[in-house]
Amino acid sequence: MGVHDGHRQRKKQQFAQHGLDGFADHEVLELLLYYAIPRRDTNEIAHRLLQKFGSLQDVINAPVEELEKVEGMGSNAAVFLALLPEVNRRINVRRGEEKIINSVETAGKFFMGLLCGERRELLYQVCVDAKGKVLQYKRLAAGTASMAPVSIREVVENALHTDATAVLLGHNHPSGIALPSEEDRRITLQIKDALATMGIALADHIIVADNDFVSMAASGMLL
């Protein structure tokens, strides 16, 4: 057993006995990287990650392409770290998921489960039936500063594919201000009109920021 192997084993035992209590942020990353980078000193890589991104949370939420730029990472390790928030997000959504979205509160809860804590701007579409039952939710865009790149055709096709009665949209503002921009409003109304030609309603568009959300429907912005 080499020096690195002995160190790794001790860190694994420490976690097994005490969890992450007593671990510094760089040691958390070091431990995680054991499982993606064999037989290398991941301590130095962990320090580089924190130096580049600033915090453990920002490292975990960083895009794959940015993680890959850090010396020593490689694609396997970058994808591994990027998987962590995605898995957590899916668990949170399914844990608190409302099978029926039939109010502003249930819509806000659903999208907050998808989007809270996300550092990139993401846009999701949710398709529901006449009773508000969730038929499908799908990410439409990631990392953009506005809704401009959204394909209206894709939104309509998703709704038709699931035989949806209504659609809800939701995206986040990492800036922390849960108010729709003029671009948000313009594209949202275009989507509403396109869906209406197919007999499908746009029930709401939820904007999430920090631990708050704004409903465009409740705010009278979908009229």
XYZ file of N, CA and C in Angstrom:
669
model
N 0.852 -1.202 0.000
C 0.000 0.000 0.000
C 0.881 1.244 0.000
N 0.620 2.182 -0.989
C 1.428 3.381 -1.091
C 0.973 4.452 -0.119
N 1.702 5.576 -0.151
C 1.380 6.693 0.743
C -0.039 7.185 0.489
N -0.393 7.374 -0.806
C -1.723 7.871 -1.146
C -2.808 6.884 -0.736
N -2.533 5.581 -0.944
C -3.525 4.565 -0.590
C -3.817 4.589 0.912
N -2.768 4.725 1.716
C -2.954 4.764 3.161
C -3.748 5.987 3.590
N -3.460 7.125 2.991
C -4.177 8.363 3.304
C -5.646 8.244 2.911
N -5.880 7.678 1.728
C -7.254 7.515 1.264
C -8.042 6.615 2.212
N -7.423 5.541 2.630
C -8.112 4.609 3.506
C -8.476 5.259 4.838
N -7.569 6.073 5.358
C -7.852 6.764 6.620
C -9.008 7.745 6.474
N -9.034 8.460 5.344
C -10.118 9.422 5.114
C -11.462 8.709 4.952
N -11.443 7.585 4.283
C -12.675 6.807 4.111
C -13.183 6.301 5.462
N -12.278 5.834 6.290
C -12.657 5.354 7.622
C -13.196 6.493 8.479
N -12.565 7.670 8.345
C -13.027 8.838 9.093
C -14.462 9.180 8.707
N -14.741 9.133 7.411
C -16.099 9.426 6.957
C -17.079 8.355 7.437
N -16.676 7.097 7.338
C -17.552 6.000 7.740
C -17.936 6.100 9.214
N -17.022 6.594 10.036
C -17.262 6.663 11.480
C -17.948 7.948 11.921
N -17.648 9.064 11.226
C -18.122 10.354 11.715
C -18.868 11.183 10.669
N -19.070 10.658 9.481
C -19.657 11.475 8.428
C -18.694 12.571 8.017
N -19.220 13.696 7.576
C -18.362 14.797 7.127
C -17.991 15.757 8.254
N -18.426 15.470 9.480
C -18.019 16.294 10.617
C -16.497 16.264 10.739
N -15.910 17.441 10.822
C -14.465 17.524 10.951
C -13.730 17.630 9.634
N -14.439 17.481 8.521
C -13.820 17.628 7.200
C -13.869 19.094 6.768
N -12.753 19.615 6.312
C -12.741 20.926 5.658
C -13.298 20.760 4.252
N -13.671 21.869 3.608
C -14.267 21.780 2.277
C -13.329 21.094 1.283
N -12.039 21.404 1.359
C -11.123 20.776 0.405
C -11.014 19.274 0.657
N -11.198 18.846 1.898
C -11.146 17.420 2.204
C -12.393 16.699 1.697
N -13.534 17.391 1.683
C -14.749 16.820 1.102
C -14.531 16.552 -0.383
N -13.990 17.540 -1.086
C -13.707 17.365 -2.511
C -12.652 16.285 -2.730
N -11.645 16.295 -1.897
C -10.592 15.286 -1.990
C -11.196 13.881 -1.896
N -12.093 13.678 -0.934
C -12.737 12.380 -0.748
C -13.595 12.012 -1.950
N -14.367 12.951 -2.445
C -15.206 12.681 -3.611
C -14.375 12.267 -4.816
N -13.261 12.938 -5.002
C -12.435 12.689 -6.184
C -11.694 11.354 -6.133
N -11.618 10.735 -4.949
C -11.031 9.390 -4.870
C -11.715 8.442 -5.848
N -13.025 8.659 -6.034
C -13.821 7.706 -6.806
C -13.850 8.016 -8.297
N -13.178 9.075 -8.694
C -13.100 9.423 -10.112
C -11.671 9.524 -10.611
N -10.727 9.707 -9.672
C -9.311 9.856 -10.051
C -8.493 8.845 -9.256
N -8.185 7.701 -9.817
C -7.430 6.671 -9.091
C -5.942 7.013 -8.993
N -5.375 6.728 -7.825
C -3.929 6.773 -7.614
C -3.286 8.110 -7.959
N -3.946 9.202 -7.556
C -3.353 10.531 -7.667
C -3.673 11.297 -6.409
N -2.856 12.285 -6.124
C -3.091 13.137 -4.963
C -4.224 14.104 -5.289
N -5.410 13.806 -4.796
C -6.566 14.653 -5.114
C -6.644 15.882 -4.210
N -5.774 15.930 -3.189
C -5.760 17.092 -2.300
C -5.402 18.360 -3.074
N -4.395 18.270 -3.912
C -3.984 19.437 -4.691
C -5.071 19.864 -5.668
N -5.732 18.886 -6.271
C -6.807 19.194 -7.221
C -7.965 19.873 -6.497
N -8.268 19.397 -5.301
C -9.348 19.992 -4.508
C -9.057 21.457 -4.216
N -7.813 21.756 -3.854
C -7.432 23.148 -3.589
C -7.550 23.994 -4.851
N -7.174 23.438 -5.997
C -7.290 24.185 -7.250
C -8.753 24.495 -7.560
N -9.621 23.530 -7.325
C -11.049 23.737 -7.576
C -11.601 24.865 -6.719
N -11.264 24.851 -5.447
C -11.759 25.899 -4.550
C -11.171 27.251 -4.898
N -9.935 27.258 -5.331
C -9.306 28.518 -5.715
C -9.986 29.111 -6.952
N -10.383 28.248 -7.881
C -11.000 28.727 -9.116
C -12.456 29.152 -8.910
N -13.213 28.355 -8.145
C -14.658 28.592 -8.049
C -15.091 29.293 -6.772
N -14.252 29.254 -5.744
C -14.515 30.051 -4.556
C -15.137 29.348 -3.369
N -15.978 28.332 -3.599
C -16.624 27.634 -2.490
C -16.973 26.220 -2.910
N -17.257 25.375 -1.938
C -17.659 24.001 -2.224
C -18.935 23.975 -3.054
N -19.906 24.807 -2.687
C -21.165 24.846 -3.425
C -20.946 25.241 -4.875
N -20.087 26.219 -5.098
C -19.848 26.667 -6.465
C -19.086 25.628 -7.278
N -18.226 24.858 -6.631
C -17.540 23.774 -7.325
C -18.553 22.735 -7.787
N -19.405 22.312 -6.868
C -20.369 21.254 -7.173
C -21.360 21.686 -8.243
N -21.669 22.977 -8.307
C -22.642 23.470 -9.280
C -22.006 23.992 -10.565
N -20.692 23.854 -10.690
C -20.008 24.361 -11.877
C -20.302 23.481 -13.095
N -20.351 24.074 -14.287
C -20.569 23.285 -15.511
C -19.399 22.341 -15.770
N -19.687 21.237 -16.423
C -18.670 20.232 -16.724
C -17.490 20.847 -17.461
N -17.774 21.685 -18.451
C -16.698 22.240 -19.272
C -15.742 23.121 -18.469
N -16.266 23.782 -17.426
C -15.405 24.604 -16.578
C -14.603 23.738 -15.608
N -15.207 22.687 -15.098
C -14.492 21.763 -14.208
C -13.328 21.094 -14.946
N -13.538 20.771 -16.203
C -12.503 20.097 -16.992
C -11.264 20.965 -17.187
N -11.416 22.281 -17.075
C -10.281 23.178 -17.287
C -9.296 23.186 -16.119
N -9.731 22.659 -14.968
C -8.864 22.647 -13.792
C -7.828 21.533 -13.939
N -6.591 21.873 -13.728
C -5.495 20.913 -13.892
C -5.717 19.675 -13.030
N -5.624 18.512 -13.675
C -5.750 17.256 -12.957
C -7.141 16.659 -12.951
N -8.151 17.409 -13.423
C -9.516 16.921 -13.336
C -9.830 15.844 -14.378
N -9.832 16.195 -15.637
C -10.233 15.248 -16.662
C -11.749 15.150 -16.756
N -12.240 14.516 -17.832
C -13.678 14.472 -18.088
C -14.419 13.588 -17.093
N -13.826 12.468 -16.693
C -14.515 11.573 -15.759
C -14.805 12.267 -14.433
N -13.811 12.926 -13.884
C -13.977 13.603 -12.602
C -14.949 14.770 -12.728
N -14.885 15.491 -13.850
C -15.785 16.631 -14.052
C -17.239 16.174 -14.114
N -17.500 15.119 -14.860
C -18.859 14.593 -14.962
C -19.328 14.064 -13.604
N -18.430 13.414 -12.873
C -18.776 12.869 -11.558
C -19.247 13.976 -10.615
N -18.494 15.069 -10.530
C -18.888 16.169 -9.649
C -20.184 16.824 -10.130
N -20.331 16.970 -11.449
C -21.524 17.609 -11.991
C -22.777 16.758 -11.782
N -22.587 15.461 -11.612
C -23.729 14.571 -11.367
C -24.359 14.812 -9.996
N -23.537 15.218 -9.037
C -24.005 15.301 -7.653
C -25.212 16.232 -7.476
N -25.155 17.479 -7.955
C -26.341 18.332 -7.770
C -27.536 17.867 -8.582
N -27.268 17.213 -9.737
C -28.379 16.734 -10.547
C -29.118 15.599 -9.841
N -28.364 14.681 -9.235
C -28.978 13.588 -8.483
C -29.757 14.142 -7.291
N -29.142 15.099 -6.585
C -29.802 15.697 -5.429
C -31.084 16.410 -5.836
N -31.032 17.080 -6.972
C -32.209 17.801 -7.454
C -33.342 16.829 -7.771
N -32.987 15.704 -8.407
C -34.020 14.716 -8.741
C -34.638 14.126 -7.486
N -33.801 13.846 -6.495
C -34.307 13.308 -5.229
C -35.245 14.303 -4.565
N -34.832 15.577 -4.548
C -35.664 16.601 -3.898
C -37.003 16.773 -4.597
N -36.977 16.728 -5.916
C -38.215 16.876 -6.665
C -39.144 15.708 -6.380
N -38.602 14.506 -6.387
C -39.457 13.334 -6.187
C -39.901 13.188 -4.738
N -39.078 13.684 -3.824
C -39.468 13.621 -2.418
C -40.657 14.534 -2.154
N -40.589 15.753 -2.707
C -41.657 16.716 -2.428
C -42.551 16.974 -3.632
N -42.411 16.108 -4.634
C -43.135 16.339 -5.877
C -44.646 16.260 -5.672
N -45.339 17.221 -6.202
C -46.793 17.192 -6.201
C -47.211 16.475 -7.475
N -47.879 15.360 -7.338
C -48.356 14.643 -8.517
C -49.391 15.466 -9.256
N -50.064 16.328 -8.508
C -51.065 17.217 -9.102
C -50.609 18.662 -8.908
N -50.492 19.393 -10.004
C -50.201 20.829 -9.941
C -51.479 21.557 -10.317
N -52.167 22.041 -9.306
C -53.465 22.670 -9.559
C -53.612 24.012 -8.846
N -52.493 24.599 -8.446
C -52.537 25.900 -7.783
C -51.188 26.583 -7.936
N -51.168 27.862 -7.626
C -49.899 28.601 -7.654
C -48.918 27.993 -6.656
N -49.417 27.577 -5.500
C -48.546 27.029 -4.455
C -47.897 25.721 -4.886
N -48.690 24.825 -5.492
C -48.117 23.547 -5.911
C -47.155 23.737 -7.087
N -47.463 24.689 -7.959
C -46.554 24.980 -9.065
C -45.241 25.550 -8.549
N -45.338 26.502 -7.623
C -44.128 27.091 -7.055
C -43.288 26.066 -6.332
N -43.919 25.182 -5.574
C -43.194 24.144 -4.846
C -42.469 23.216 -5.806
N -43.138 22.851 -6.885
C -42.531 21.952 -7.863
C -41.277 22.572 -8.472
N -41.408 23.801 -8.955
C -40.272 24.436 -9.632
C -39.154 24.817 -8.649
N -39.502 25.144 -7.422
C -38.453 25.426 -6.443
C -37.641 24.169 -6.163
N -38.293 23.009 -6.175
C -37.564 21.758 -6.028
C -36.593 21.520 -7.156
N -36.954 21.941 -8.353
C -36.079 21.785 -9.510
C -34.943 22.803 -9.542
N -35.207 24.014 -9.087
C -34.326 25.130 -9.419
C -33.599 25.781 -8.251
N -34.053 25.575 -7.030
C -33.395 26.226 -5.896
C -31.936 25.797 -5.785
N -31.061 26.779 -5.596
C -29.643 26.499 -5.432
C -28.867 26.370 -6.722
N -29.559 26.379 -7.844
C -28.884 26.255 -9.139
C -28.205 27.572 -9.493
N -26.928 27.487 -9.875
C -26.152 28.692 -10.194
C -26.292 29.118 -11.650
N -26.704 28.196 -12.501
C -26.949 28.541 -13.895
C -28.436 28.811 -14.086
N -28.756 29.602 -15.092
C -30.162 29.804 -15.396
C -30.666 28.604 -16.189
N -31.731 27.983 -15.703
C -32.329 26.817 -16.348
C -33.797 27.091 -16.631
N -34.300 26.488 -17.687
C -35.706 26.606 -18.036
C -36.301 25.215 -18.179
N -37.427 24.984 -17.496
C -38.118 23.696 -17.557
C -39.534 23.866 -18.080
N -40.011 22.812 -18.730
C -41.397 22.722 -19.159
C -42.048 21.547 -18.439
N -43.237 21.768 -17.913
C -44.010 20.702 -17.278
C -45.314 20.550 -18.048
N -45.623 19.324 -18.432
C -46.866 19.023 -19.126
C -47.830 18.344 -18.152
N -49.070 18.794 -18.119
C -50.061 18.232 -17.198
C -51.348 17.903 -17.948
N -52.145 17.012 -17.328
C -53.439 16.690 -17.924
C -54.526 17.606 -17.362
N -55.776 17.286 -17.655
C -56.879 18.170 -17.263
C -57.021 18.310 -15.753
N -56.546 17.320 -14.999
C -56.620 17.370 -13.537
C -55.349 17.949 -12.908
N -54.396 18.320 -13.765
C -53.141 18.862 -13.254
C -52.100 17.807 -12.953
N -52.357 16.561 -13.319
C -51.385 15.495 -13.078
C -50.154 15.694 -13.960
N -48.968 15.592 -13.349
C -47.729 15.783 -14.095
C -47.502 14.603 -15.034
N -47.440 14.900 -16.325
C -47.194 13.872 -17.329
C -45.721 13.780 -17.680
N -45.046 14.931 -17.651
C -43.623 14.983 -18.012
C -43.060 16.326 -17.595
N -41.800 16.338 -17.194
C -41.102 17.613 -17.075
C -39.765 17.478 -17.777
N -39.367 18.547 -18.454
C -38.194 18.483 -19.330
C -37.438 19.797 -19.308
N -36.119 19.705 -19.266
C -35.293 20.905 -19.344
C -35.225 21.375 -20.789
N -35.515 22.641 -20.998
C -35.498 23.209 -22.337
C -34.211 23.963 -22.649
N -33.618 24.580 -21.634
C -32.418 25.387 -21.866
C -31.613 25.469 -20.584
N -30.295 25.665 -20.735
C -29.407 25.760 -19.574
C -28.310 26.764 -19.843
N -28.017 27.576 -18.810
C -26.864 28.462 -18.866
C -27.060 29.733 -19.650
N -28.299 30.020 -20.042
C -28.537 31.226 -20.827
C -28.969 32.368 -19.923
N -28.789 33.582 -20.387
C -29.120 34.763 -19.586
C -30.544 35.231 -19.821
N -31.221 34.618 -20.796
C -32.606 34.997 -21.068
C -33.306 33.815 -21.713
N -34.588 34.014 -22.038
C -35.348 32.960 -22.688
C -35.217 32.992 -24.206
N -34.372 33.870 -24.718
C -34.278 34.063 -26.164
C -34.009 32.782 -26.959
N -33.138 31.868 -26.475
C -32.839 30.668 -27.282
C -33.935 29.602 -27.252
N -35.021 29.825 -26.518
C -36.054 28.812 -26.362
C -36.731 28.531 -27.704
N -36.894 27.244 -28.009
C -37.590 26.837 -29.225
C -39.074 26.677 -28.920
N -39.878 27.582 -29.447
C -41.320 27.515 -29.236
C -41.871 26.225 -29.839
N -41.306 25.842 -30.954
C -41.738 24.598 -31.601
C -41.511 23.401 -30.680
N -40.382 23.380 -29.987
C -40.091 22.272 -29.076
C -41.109 22.215 -27.936
N -41.477 23.370 -27.408
C -42.471 23.416 -26.337
C -43.789 22.812 -26.813
N -44.214 23.197 -27.993
C -45.471 22.687 -28.542
C -45.377 21.187 -28.807
N -44.261 20.746 -29.368
C -44.098 19.323 -29.676
C -44.095 18.478 -28.406
N -43.448 18.984 -27.360
C -43.453 18.256 -26.080
C -44.879 18.092 -25.554
N -45.650 19.157 -25.652
C -47.023 19.121 -25.164
C -47.875 18.150 -25.974
N -47.705 18.164 -27.286
C -48.465 17.256 -28.142
C -48.060 15.809 -27.909
N -46.776 15.591 -27.704
C -46.260 14.233 -27.504
C -46.838 13.593 -26.249
N -47.057 14.390 -25.227
C -47.574 13.853 -23.959
C -49.098 13.947 -23.870
N -49.709 14.481 -24.921
C -51.164 14.682 -24.942
C -51.599 15.568 -23.772
N -50.822 16.621 -23.542
C -51.071 17.514 -22.406
C -52.274 18.413 -22.658
N -52.963 18.712 -21.580
C -54.042 19.697 -21.616
C -53.488 21.096 -21.351
N -52.437 21.144 -20.541
C -51.836 22.433 -20.187
C -50.340 22.274 -19.980
N -49.653 23.396 -20.035
C -48.198 23.450 -19.869
C -47.870 24.502 -18.825
N -46.868 24.228 -18.027
C -46.296 25.231 -17.128
C -44.821 25.373 -17.466
N -44.334 26.589 -17.410
C -42.918 26.870 -17.593
C -42.340 27.337 -16.267
N -41.065 27.108 -16.075
C -40.399 27.598 -14.874
C -38.925 27.802 -15.136
N -38.402 28.932 -14.695
C -36.949 29.129 -14.789
C -36.484 29.928 -13.580
N -35.196 29.955 -13.390
C -34.624 30.622 -12.220
C -33.828 31.850 -12.623
N -33.686 32.757 -11.672
C -32.835 33.926 -11.814
C -31.742 33.830 -10.749
N -30.563 33.334 -11.110
C -29.481 33.212 -10.126
C -29.085 34.539 -9.498
N -29.473 35.643 -10.124
C -29.169 36.968 -9.574
C -29.888 37.213 -8.263
N -30.963 36.448 -8.014
C -31.686 36.579 -6.757
C -32.923 37.439 -6.821
N -33.318 37.890 -8.015
C -34.514 38.725 -8.166
C -35.554 37.941 -8.954
N -36.637 37.555 -8.288
C -37.648 36.685 -8.901
C -38.692 37.484 -9.662
N -38.255 38.311 -10.582
C -39.170 39.096 -11.399
C -38.875 38.832 -12.865
N -39.908 38.616 -13.675
C -39.684 38.352 -15.101
C -39.188 39.594 -15.831
N -38.268 39.368 -16.746
C -37.781 40.467 -17.581
C -38.766 40.704 -18.724
N -38.557 41.775 -19.469
C -39.398 42.033 -20.636
C -39.254 40.915 -21.659
N -38.033 40.373 -21.795
C -37.809 39.258 -22.714
C -38.567 38.019 -22.249
N -38.556 37.772 -20.935
C -39.327 36.655 -20.376
C -40.801 36.782 -20.753
N -41.342 37.969 -20.585
C -42.762 38.199 -20.861
C -43.073 38.014 -22.338
N -42.216 38.563 -23.181
C -42.457 38.494 -24.635
C -42.468 37.045 -25.115
N -41.443 36.275 -24.751
C -41.359 34.886 -25.203
C -42.481 34.051 -24.601
N -42.795 34.316 -23.328
C -43.875 33.567 -22.668
C -45.194 33.748 -23.398
N -45.508 34.962 -23.787
C -46.767 35.215 -24.501
C -46.755 34.582 -25.888
N -45.599 34.541 -26.528
C -45.492 33.865 -27.821
C -45.749 32.373 -27.664
N -45.209 31.793 -26.596
C -45.441 30.372 -26.326
C -46.917 30.124 -26.031
N -47.506 31.009 -25.249
C -48.929 30.887 -24.928
C -49.773 30.867 -26.201
N -49.492 31.792 -27.120
C -50.265 31.877 -28.366
C -50.048 30.626 -29.221
N -48.813 30.127 -29.277
C -48.518 28.934 -30.085
C -49.233 27.707 -29.527
N -49.252 27.567 -28.210
C -49.948 26.445 -27.591
C -51.463 26.548 -27.815
N -51.975 27.758 -27.757
C -53.420 27.969 -27.911
C -53.917 27.491 -29.266
N -53.083 27.604 -30.307
C -53.497 27.139 -31.638
C -53.708 25.635 -31.657
N -53.127 24.924 -30.688
C -53.277 23.476 -30.576
C -54.287 23.095 -29.493
N -54.967 24.092 -28.935
C -55.937 23.822 -27.896
C -55.312 23.485 -26.551
N -54.083 23.941 -26.332
C -53.350 23.661 -25.085
C -53.136 24.974 -24.344
N -53.398 24.975 -23.054
C -53.266 26.196 -22.260
C -51.867 26.328 -21.680
N -51.396 27.553 -21.569
C -50.204 27.837 -20.770
C -50.711 28.260 -19.393
N -50.619 27.338 -18.425
C -51.228 27.575 -17.114
C -50.460 28.583 -16.285
N -49.131 28.581 -16.413
C -48.342 29.503 -15.599
C -46.895 29.486 -16.056
N -46.177 30.494 -15.634
C -44.718 30.563 -15.782
C -44.189 31.038 -14.438
N -43.416 30.168 -13.799
C -42.885 30.436 -12.468
C -41.432 30.867 -12.570
N -41.091 31.966 -11.912
C -39.697 32.418 -11.838
C -39.220 32.216 -10.401
N -38.114 31.488 -10.261
C -37.567 31.145 -8.946
C -36.288 31.925 -8.702
N -36.150 32.465 -7.487
C -34.909 33.123 -7.083
C -34.729 32.925 -5.587
N -33.553 32.439 -5.195
C -33.286 32.117 -3.794
C -34.389 31.189 -3.284
N -35.075 31.566 -2.226
C -36.148 30.732 -1.689
C -37.521 31.366 -1.934
N -37.647 32.038 -3.058
C -38.878 32.733 -3.389
C -39.245 32.427 -4.836
N -40.496 32.665 -5.199
C -40.908 32.503 -6.587
C -42.003 33.508 -6.908
N -42.121 33.802 -8.197
C -43.181 34.676 -8.690
C -43.952 33.913 -9.756
N -45.289 33.961 -9.675
C -46.159 33.366 -10.670
C -46.605 34.436 -11.647
N -46.283 34.238 -12.930
C -46.725 35.202 -13.921
C -48.238 35.191 -14.082
N -48.855 34.015 -13.898
C -50.321 33.941 -13.989
C -50.982 34.718 -12.869
N -50.496 34.488 -11.644
C -51.073 35.177 -10.479
C -50.813 36.675 -10.520
N -49.752 37.058 -11.226
C -49.407 38.475 -11.340
C -50.107 39.171 -12.501
N -50.951 38.410 -13.218
C -51.705 39.006 -14.321
C -50.896 39.233 -15.583
N -49.775 38.527 -15.730
C -48.889 38.764 -16.871
C -49.159 37.834 -18.038
N -50.133 36.932 -17.917
C -50.423 36.006 -19.027
C -51.716 36.372 -19.743
N -52.258 37.541 -19.443
C -53.516 37.964 -20.072
C -53.278 38.495 -21.466
